[in-house]
């Protein structure tokens, strides 16, 4: 809760400093913004629950199936077509995560498969599904809201969601952090602010397949920081996983994935084709991308067969010379 509360205050201050109005977005997008914030808060809570009941390596590996879930959900909800190349890249990256984390259920080892273990597995899967839903919601918002606005909904709803369990003393009675504990908490909150803004912006600008694949690098960075600052040692599986993970991200980044079902919420219209025919025609009307038309500056629902095509509509009457 402390992390989310600090992040909420800082993000709110940044939004006001940049004069973002309305700070919490337009009213017609409140439902999708609330969905993104709620699913993100649930994903974070379940992620920590998984850590309480599973080994760190197991929890991370199970959680990081969420990029693959995101690709499938984006295809079902938004019609974002993921190529075989991007799908293969996600699979390679997930394999890299497994080699780095080395979960006992894949690489052997002693582990107790009791009730607590299966609750941890369920929490990890629930976290992955919720995180995927949050990212798909960001894809629906696209560039219609500032990334700080999207982050504000996540931080604020995370704080609200933590109030009830903490008031009930779950998972343990709340205590005030000590002076030494405030330092890492502030560092975590600062990283959380930057992470949420960059994460939201990335999913606003890029299709889910590519944006999700880049998220696999979190495991790679955790591996690097562990060696650099925590004295962790390198091994063959870590090296193999690092190579696989990097290769998977490069593979996805080189693929050509695009949305096949644009909608009226994508207001970042652009001119798709300009052809100079003014001398021959009395009227030239340029059709903008995603159904935006200069003739009346209003959204028009174009025919499905025109999605993604380039077209210039001209009057049939030639001008008299």
Short mmCIF file of C-alpha atoms in Angstrom, two decimals:
data_model
loop_
_atom_site.label_atom_id
_atom_site.label_comp_id
_atom_site.label_asym_id
_atom_site.label_seq_id
_atom_site.Cartn_x
_atom_site.Cartn_y
_atom_site.Cartn_z
CA UNK A 1 0.00 0.00 0.00
CA UNK A 2 2.87 2.38 0.83
CA UNK A 3 4.36 1.90 -2.64
CA UNK A 4 1.04 2.66 -4.36
CA UNK A 5 0.25 5.63 -2.10
CA UNK A 6 3.61 7.30 -2.78
CA UNK A 7 3.32 6.56 -6.50
CA UNK A 8 -0.20 8.02 -6.53
CA UNK A 9 0.93 11.29 -4.92
CA UNK A 10 3.98 11.64 -7.19
CA UNK A 11 2.07 10.81 -10.38
CA UNK A 12 -0.71 13.22 -9.42
CA UNK A 13 1.85 15.98 -8.86
CA UNK A 14 3.53 15.28 -12.22
CA UNK A 15 0.18 15.39 -13.99
CA UNK A 16 -0.70 18.74 -12.43
CA UNK A 17 2.75 20.12 -13.20
CA UNK A 18 2.22 19.23 -16.87
CA UNK A 19 -1.24 20.82 -16.77
CA UNK A 20 -3.01 17.64 -17.88
CA UNK A 21 -6.75 18.35 -17.87
CA UNK A 22 -8.86 16.58 -17.00
CA UNK A 23 -6.28 14.84 -14.86
CA UNK A 24 -8.28 11.62 -14.55
CA UNK A 25 -9.34 11.59 -18.19
CA UNK A 26 -12.61 12.23 -19.95
CA UNK A 27 -15.80 10.89 -18.38
CA UNK A 28 -16.71 8.69 -21.34
CA UNK A 29 -13.48 6.72 -20.80
CA UNK A 30 -13.92 6.26 -17.03
CA UNK A 31 -15.13 2.63 -17.47
CA UNK A 32 -12.12 1.49 -19.49
CA UNK A 33 -9.70 3.46 -17.29
CA UNK A 34 -11.27 1.92 -14.18
CA UNK A 35 -11.00 -1.53 -15.76
CA UNK A 36 -7.32 -1.00 -16.48
CA UNK A 37 -6.67 0.23 -12.92
CA UNK A 38 -8.69 -2.54 -11.27
CA UNK A 39 -7.12 -5.37 -13.25
CA UNK A 40 -3.66 -3.94 -12.67
CA UNK A 41 -4.28 -3.70 -8.91
CA UNK A 42 -5.58 -7.29 -8.80
CA UNK A 43 -2.56 -8.50 -10.78
CA UNK A 44 -0.15 -6.84 -8.34
CA UNK A 45 -1.96 -8.20 -5.26
CA UNK A 46 -2.06 -11.76 -6.61
CA UNK A 47 1.60 -11.49 -7.69
CA UNK A 48 2.61 -10.84 -4.07
CA UNK A 49 0.31 -13.65 -2.91
CA UNK A 50 2.14 -16.04 -5.26
CA UNK A 51 5.47 -14.97 -3.76
CA UNK A 52 4.17 -15.80 -0.27
CA UNK A 53 3.35 -19.38 -1.24
CA UNK A 54 5.79 -20.33 -4.02
CA UNK A 55 9.50 -20.21 -4.64
CA UNK A 56 10.54 -17.00 -6.36
CA UNK A 57 11.55 -18.88 -9.52
CA UNK A 58 8.21 -20.68 -9.74
CA UNK A 59 6.16 -17.54 -9.17
CA UNK A 60 8.09 -15.58 -11.82
CA UNK A 61 7.85 -18.31 -14.43
CA UNK A 62 4.11 -18.80 -13.97
CA UNK A 63 3.46 -15.04 -13.93
CA UNK A 64 5.38 -14.45 -17.14
CA UNK A 65 2.95 -16.39 -19.23
CA UNK A 66 0.96 -13.14 -19.25
CA UNK A 67 2.59 -11.75 -22.44
CA UNK A 68 1.34 -14.81 -24.33
CA UNK A 69 -2.13 -14.37 -22.78
CA UNK A 70 -2.02 -10.70 -23.78
CA UNK A 71 -1.38 -11.59 -27.42
CA UNK A 72 -4.36 -13.98 -27.48
CA UNK A 73 -6.67 -11.52 -25.70
CA UNK A 74 -5.61 -8.65 -27.98
CA UNK A 75 -6.45 -10.83 -30.99
CA UNK A 76 -9.87 -11.76 -29.58
CA UNK A 77 -10.79 -8.26 -28.36
CA UNK A 78 -9.07 -5.88 -30.77
CA UNK A 79 -8.38 -8.10 -33.75
CA UNK A 80 -4.62 -7.54 -33.52
CA UNK A 81 -3.13 -10.14 -35.81
CA UNK A 82 -0.03 -11.76 -34.34
CA UNK A 83 2.18 -13.39 -36.97
CA UNK A 84 3.79 -16.78 -36.58
CA UNK A 85 7.10 -14.96 -36.14
CA UNK A 86 5.84 -12.97 -33.14
CA UNK A 87 4.20 -16.07 -31.65
CA UNK A 88 7.46 -17.98 -32.00
CA UNK A 89 9.35 -15.08 -30.42
CA UNK A 90 7.03 -15.13 -27.39
CA UNK A 91 7.55 -18.87 -27.05
CA UNK A 92 11.35 -18.51 -27.23
CA UNK A 93 11.27 -15.75 -24.61
CA UNK A 94 9.10 -17.85 -22.27
CA UNK A 95 11.57 -20.71 -22.65
CA UNK A 96 14.34 -18.28 -21.73
CA UNK A 97 12.44 -17.27 -18.59
CA UNK A 98 12.21 -20.93 -17.59
CA UNK A 99 15.97 -21.45 -18.01
CA UNK A 100 16.76 -18.36 -15.91
CA UNK A 101 14.23 -19.06 -13.14
CA UNK A 102 14.74 -22.87 -13.14
CA UNK A 103 11.44 -23.77 -11.41
CA UNK A 104 11.58 -27.15 -9.61
CA UNK A 105 8.55 -28.50 -11.46
CA UNK A 106 10.58 -28.28 -14.69
CA UNK A 107 14.19 -28.78 -13.56
CA UNK A 108 13.68 -31.01 -10.55
CA UNK A 109 14.22 -30.32 -6.88
CA UNK A 110 12.44 -30.67 -3.58
CA UNK A 111 9.12 -28.91 -3.32
CA UNK A 112 5.99 -29.48 -1.26
CA UNK A 113 2.83 -29.69 -3.35
CA UNK A 114 0.34 -28.97 -0.59
CA UNK A 115 -2.66 -26.66 -0.40
CA UNK A 116 -0.49 -23.58 -0.02
CA UNK A 117 1.44 -24.51 -3.16
CA UNK A 118 -1.68 -24.82 -5.28
CA UNK A 119 -3.04 -21.56 -3.86
CA UNK A 120 0.21 -19.97 -4.98
CA UNK A 121 -0.13 -21.48 -8.45
CA UNK A 122 -3.69 -20.18 -8.70
CA UNK A 123 -2.54 -16.73 -7.54
CA UNK A 124 0.23 -16.66 -10.15
CA UNK A 125 -2.14 -17.65 -12.96
CA UNK A 126 -4.74 -15.15 -11.74
CA UNK A 127 -2.08 -12.44 -11.68
CA UNK A 128 -0.99 -13.29 -15.23
CA UNK A 129 -4.57 -13.18 -16.52
CA UNK A 130 -5.30 -9.88 -14.74
CA UNK A 131 -2.10 -8.29 -16.04
CA UNK A 132 -2.99 -9.34 -19.58
CA UNK A 133 -6.49 -7.86 -19.22
CA UNK A 134 -4.97 -4.59 -17.96
CA UNK A 135 -2.68 -4.35 -20.98
CA UNK A 136 -5.52 -5.08 -23.39
CA UNK A 137 -7.45 -2.26 -21.72
CA UNK A 138 -4.51 0.07 -22.36
CA UNK A 139 -4.62 -0.94 -26.02
CA UNK A 140 -8.30 0.11 -26.06
CA UNK A 141 -7.43 3.48 -24.53
CA UNK A 142 -4.57 3.95 -27.01
CA UNK A 143 -3.38 7.56 -27.23
CA UNK A 144 -6.69 9.12 -26.23
CA UNK A 145 -5.48 9.67 -22.65
CA UNK A 146 -2.12 10.70 -21.25
CA UNK A 147 0.01 7.85 -19.91
CA UNK A 148 0.14 9.66 -16.55
CA UNK A 149 -3.66 9.57 -16.44
CA UNK A 150 -3.68 5.82 -17.03
CA UNK A 151 -1.05 5.35 -14.32
CA UNK A 152 -3.08 7.46 -11.87
CA UNK A 153 -6.04 5.09 -12.13
CA UNK A 154 -3.80 2.12 -11.38
CA UNK A 155 -2.10 3.67 -8.33
CA UNK A 156 -5.31 5.09 -6.86
CA UNK A 157 -7.27 1.85 -7.24
CA UNK A 158 -4.34 -0.14 -5.85
CA UNK A 159 -4.48 1.99 -2.69
CA UNK A 160 -8.26 1.59 -2.42
CA UNK A 161 -7.95 -2.16 -2.92
CA UNK A 162 -5.37 -2.48 -0.14
CA UNK A 163 -7.44 -0.69 2.51
CA UNK A 164 -9.87 -3.53 3.26
CA UNK A 165 -7.38 -6.42 3.70
CA UNK A 166 -5.04 -4.23 5.77
CA UNK A 167 -7.91 -3.11 8.01
CA UNK A 168 -8.67 -6.80 8.60
CA UNK A 169 -5.03 -7.53 9.40
CA UNK A 170 -4.36 -9.59 6.27
CA UNK A 171 -1.80 -10.94 5.62
CA UNK A 172 -0.47 -9.40 8.86
CA UNK A 173 -1.35 -6.37 10.97
CA UNK A 174 -0.06 -3.14 9.40
CA UNK A 175 2.98 -1.45 10.93
CA UNK A 176 4.71 1.82 10.15
CA UNK A 177 8.00 1.41 8.25
CA UNK A 178 11.21 2.21 10.08
CA UNK A 179 13.58 4.91 8.86
CA UNK A 180 15.79 2.31 7.13
CA UNK A 181 12.75 0.73 5.49
CA UNK A 182 11.60 4.07 4.07
CA UNK A 183 14.67 4.27 1.80
CA UNK A 184 13.94 1.10 -0.24
CA UNK A 185 10.21 1.87 -0.14
CA UNK A 186 10.82 5.28 -1.70
CA UNK A 187 13.12 3.72 -4.29
CA UNK A 188 10.49 1.11 -5.14
CA UNK A 189 7.82 3.79 -5.42
CA UNK A 190 10.02 5.88 -7.73
CA UNK A 191 10.69 2.88 -9.96
CA UNK A 192 6.98 2.06 -9.93
CA UNK A 193 6.10 5.56 -11.16
CA UNK A 194 8.55 5.39 -14.05
CA UNK A 195 7.55 1.79 -14.84
CA UNK A 196 3.83 2.52 -15.07
CA UNK A 197 4.22 5.60 -17.25
CA UNK A 198 6.61 3.85 -19.64
CA UNK A 199 4.57 0.63 -19.66
CA UNK A 200 1.32 2.41 -20.44
CA UNK A 201 2.96 4.54 -23.12
CA UNK A 202 4.51 1.48 -24.74
CA UNK A 203 1.18 -0.34 -24.99
CA UNK A 204 -0.47 2.83 -26.29
CA UNK A 205 2.01 3.06 -29.15
CA UNK A 206 2.74 -0.57 -30.01
CA UNK A 207 0.67 -3.66 -30.72
CA UNK A 208 0.31 -6.13 -27.84
CA UNK A 209 2.57 -8.83 -29.33
CA UNK A 210 5.65 -6.60 -29.48
CA UNK A 211 4.98 -4.64 -26.28
CA UNK A 212 4.40 -7.86 -24.30
CA UNK A 213 7.58 -9.48 -25.58
CA UNK A 214 9.67 -6.58 -24.34
CA UNK A 215 8.24 -7.18 -20.84
CA UNK A 216 10.09 -10.50 -20.74
CA UNK A 217 13.27 -8.49 -20.28
CA UNK A 218 12.21 -7.88 -16.66
CA UNK A 219 13.51 -11.36 -15.89
CA UNK A 220 16.74 -10.61 -17.76
CA UNK A 221 17.30 -7.41 -15.79
CA UNK A 222 16.50 -9.17 -12.50
CA UNK A 223 19.13 -11.76 -13.43
CA UNK A 224 21.71 -9.04 -14.20
CA UNK A 225 20.98 -7.01 -11.04
CA UNK A 226 21.21 -10.18 -8.94
CA UNK A 227 24.71 -10.86 -10.22
CA UNK A 228 25.85 -7.23 -10.04
CA UNK A 229 24.46 -6.22 -6.63
CA UNK A 230 23.38 -9.34 -4.71
CA UNK A 231 26.39 -11.55 -5.31
CA UNK A 232 24.44 -14.19 -7.23
CA UNK A 233 26.52 -16.53 -9.38
CA UNK A 234 26.19 -17.29 -13.08
CA UNK A 235 25.48 -20.79 -14.41
CA UNK A 236 24.88 -22.50 -17.73
CA UNK A 237 21.11 -22.28 -17.51
CA UNK A 238 21.25 -18.54 -16.79
CA UNK A 239 23.45 -17.93 -19.82
CA UNK A 240 21.21 -20.09 -22.00
CA UNK A 241 18.09 -18.34 -20.74
CA UNK A 242 19.60 -14.91 -21.34
CA UNK A 243 20.43 -15.79 -24.95
CA UNK A 244 16.96 -17.28 -25.54
CA UNK A 245 15.18 -14.34 -23.95
CA UNK A 246 17.13 -11.76 -25.94
CA UNK A 247 16.63 -13.76 -29.13
CA UNK A 248 12.89 -14.00 -28.55
CA UNK A 249 12.54 -10.25 -28.01
CA UNK A 250 14.52 -9.51 -31.17
CA UNK A 251 12.38 -11.99 -33.11
CA UNK A 252 9.12 -10.37 -32.01
CA UNK A 253 10.46 -6.88 -32.62
CA UNK A 254 11.34 -7.78 -36.20
CA UNK A 255 7.86 -9.16 -36.96
CA UNK A 256 5.15 -7.18 -38.69
CA UNK A 257 2.03 -7.21 -36.53
CA UNK A 258 -0.76 -4.71 -36.96
CA UNK A 259 -4.34 -4.11 -35.95
CA UNK A 260 -6.87 -5.48 -38.42
CA UNK A 261 -9.94 -3.99 -36.81
CA UNK A 262 -9.47 -0.26 -36.10
CA UNK A 263 -12.23 1.60 -34.33
CA UNK A 264 -13.47 5.10 -33.67
CA UNK A 265 -11.50 5.42 -30.46
CA UNK A 266 -8.28 5.63 -32.43
CA UNK A 267 -8.38 9.37 -32.97
CA UNK A 268 -4.77 9.69 -34.02
CA UNK A 269 -5.84 10.00 -37.64
CA UNK A 270 -3.30 10.54 -40.32
CA UNK A 271 -3.37 11.14 -44.03
CA UNK A 272 -3.05 7.77 -45.72
CA UNK A 273 -2.76 8.98 -49.27
CA UNK A 274 -2.37 12.31 -50.98
CA UNK A 275 -2.47 12.48 -54.75
CA UNK A 276 -2.49 15.78 -56.56
CA UNK A 277 -5.40 15.77 -58.99
CA UNK A 278 -6.68 19.31 -58.43
CA UNK A 279 -6.25 20.38 -62.07
CA UNK A 280 -8.49 17.56 -63.29
CA UNK A 281 -11.25 17.55 -60.70
CA UNK A 282 -13.47 20.20 -59.27
CA UNK A 283 -13.38 18.77 -55.73
CA UNK A 284 -10.79 16.70 -53.96
CA UNK A 285 -11.64 15.14 -50.60
CA UNK A 286 -8.88 13.38 -48.70
CA UNK A 287 -9.92 10.44 -46.53
CA UNK A 288 -7.88 10.19 -43.35
CA UNK A 289 -6.82 7.01 -41.60
CA UNK A 290 -9.27 5.25 -39.27
CA UNK A 291 -12.38 6.90 -40.68
CA UNK A 292 -11.66 10.54 -39.94
CA UNK A 293 -12.80 12.84 -42.73
CA UNK A 294 -11.79 16.45 -43.39
CA UNK A 295 -15.13 17.30 -44.97
CA UNK A 296 -16.93 17.58 -41.62
CA UNK A 297 -14.21 16.91 -38.98
CA UNK A 298 -16.35 14.19 -37.40
CA UNK A 299 -15.92 10.49 -36.94
CA UNK A 300 -17.60 8.41 -39.61
CA UNK A 301 -17.96 4.66 -39.39
CA UNK A 302 -16.33 3.49 -42.63
CA UNK A 303 -17.30 0.28 -44.35
CA UNK A 304 -15.30 -2.70 -43.04
CA UNK A 305 -13.82 -3.34 -46.45
CA UNK A 306 -12.14 0.07 -46.42
CA UNK A 307 -10.13 -0.53 -43.23
CA UNK A 308 -6.49 -0.03 -43.87
CA UNK A 309 -6.96 0.96 -47.49
CA UNK A 310 -5.85 4.15 -49.16
CA UNK A 311 -8.51 6.10 -50.93
CA UNK A 312 -9.21 9.51 -52.33
CA UNK A 313 -12.79 10.34 -53.12
CA UNK A 314 -13.38 12.80 -55.96
CA UNK A 315 -16.43 14.25 -57.61
CA UNK A 316 -17.50 12.80 -60.91
CA UNK A 317 -17.83 16.19 -62.55
CA UNK A 318 -14.59 17.34 -64.18
CA UNK A 319 -13.84 21.00 -63.85
CA UNK A 320 -14.24 23.23 -66.85
CA UNK A 321 -10.99 24.60 -68.07
#
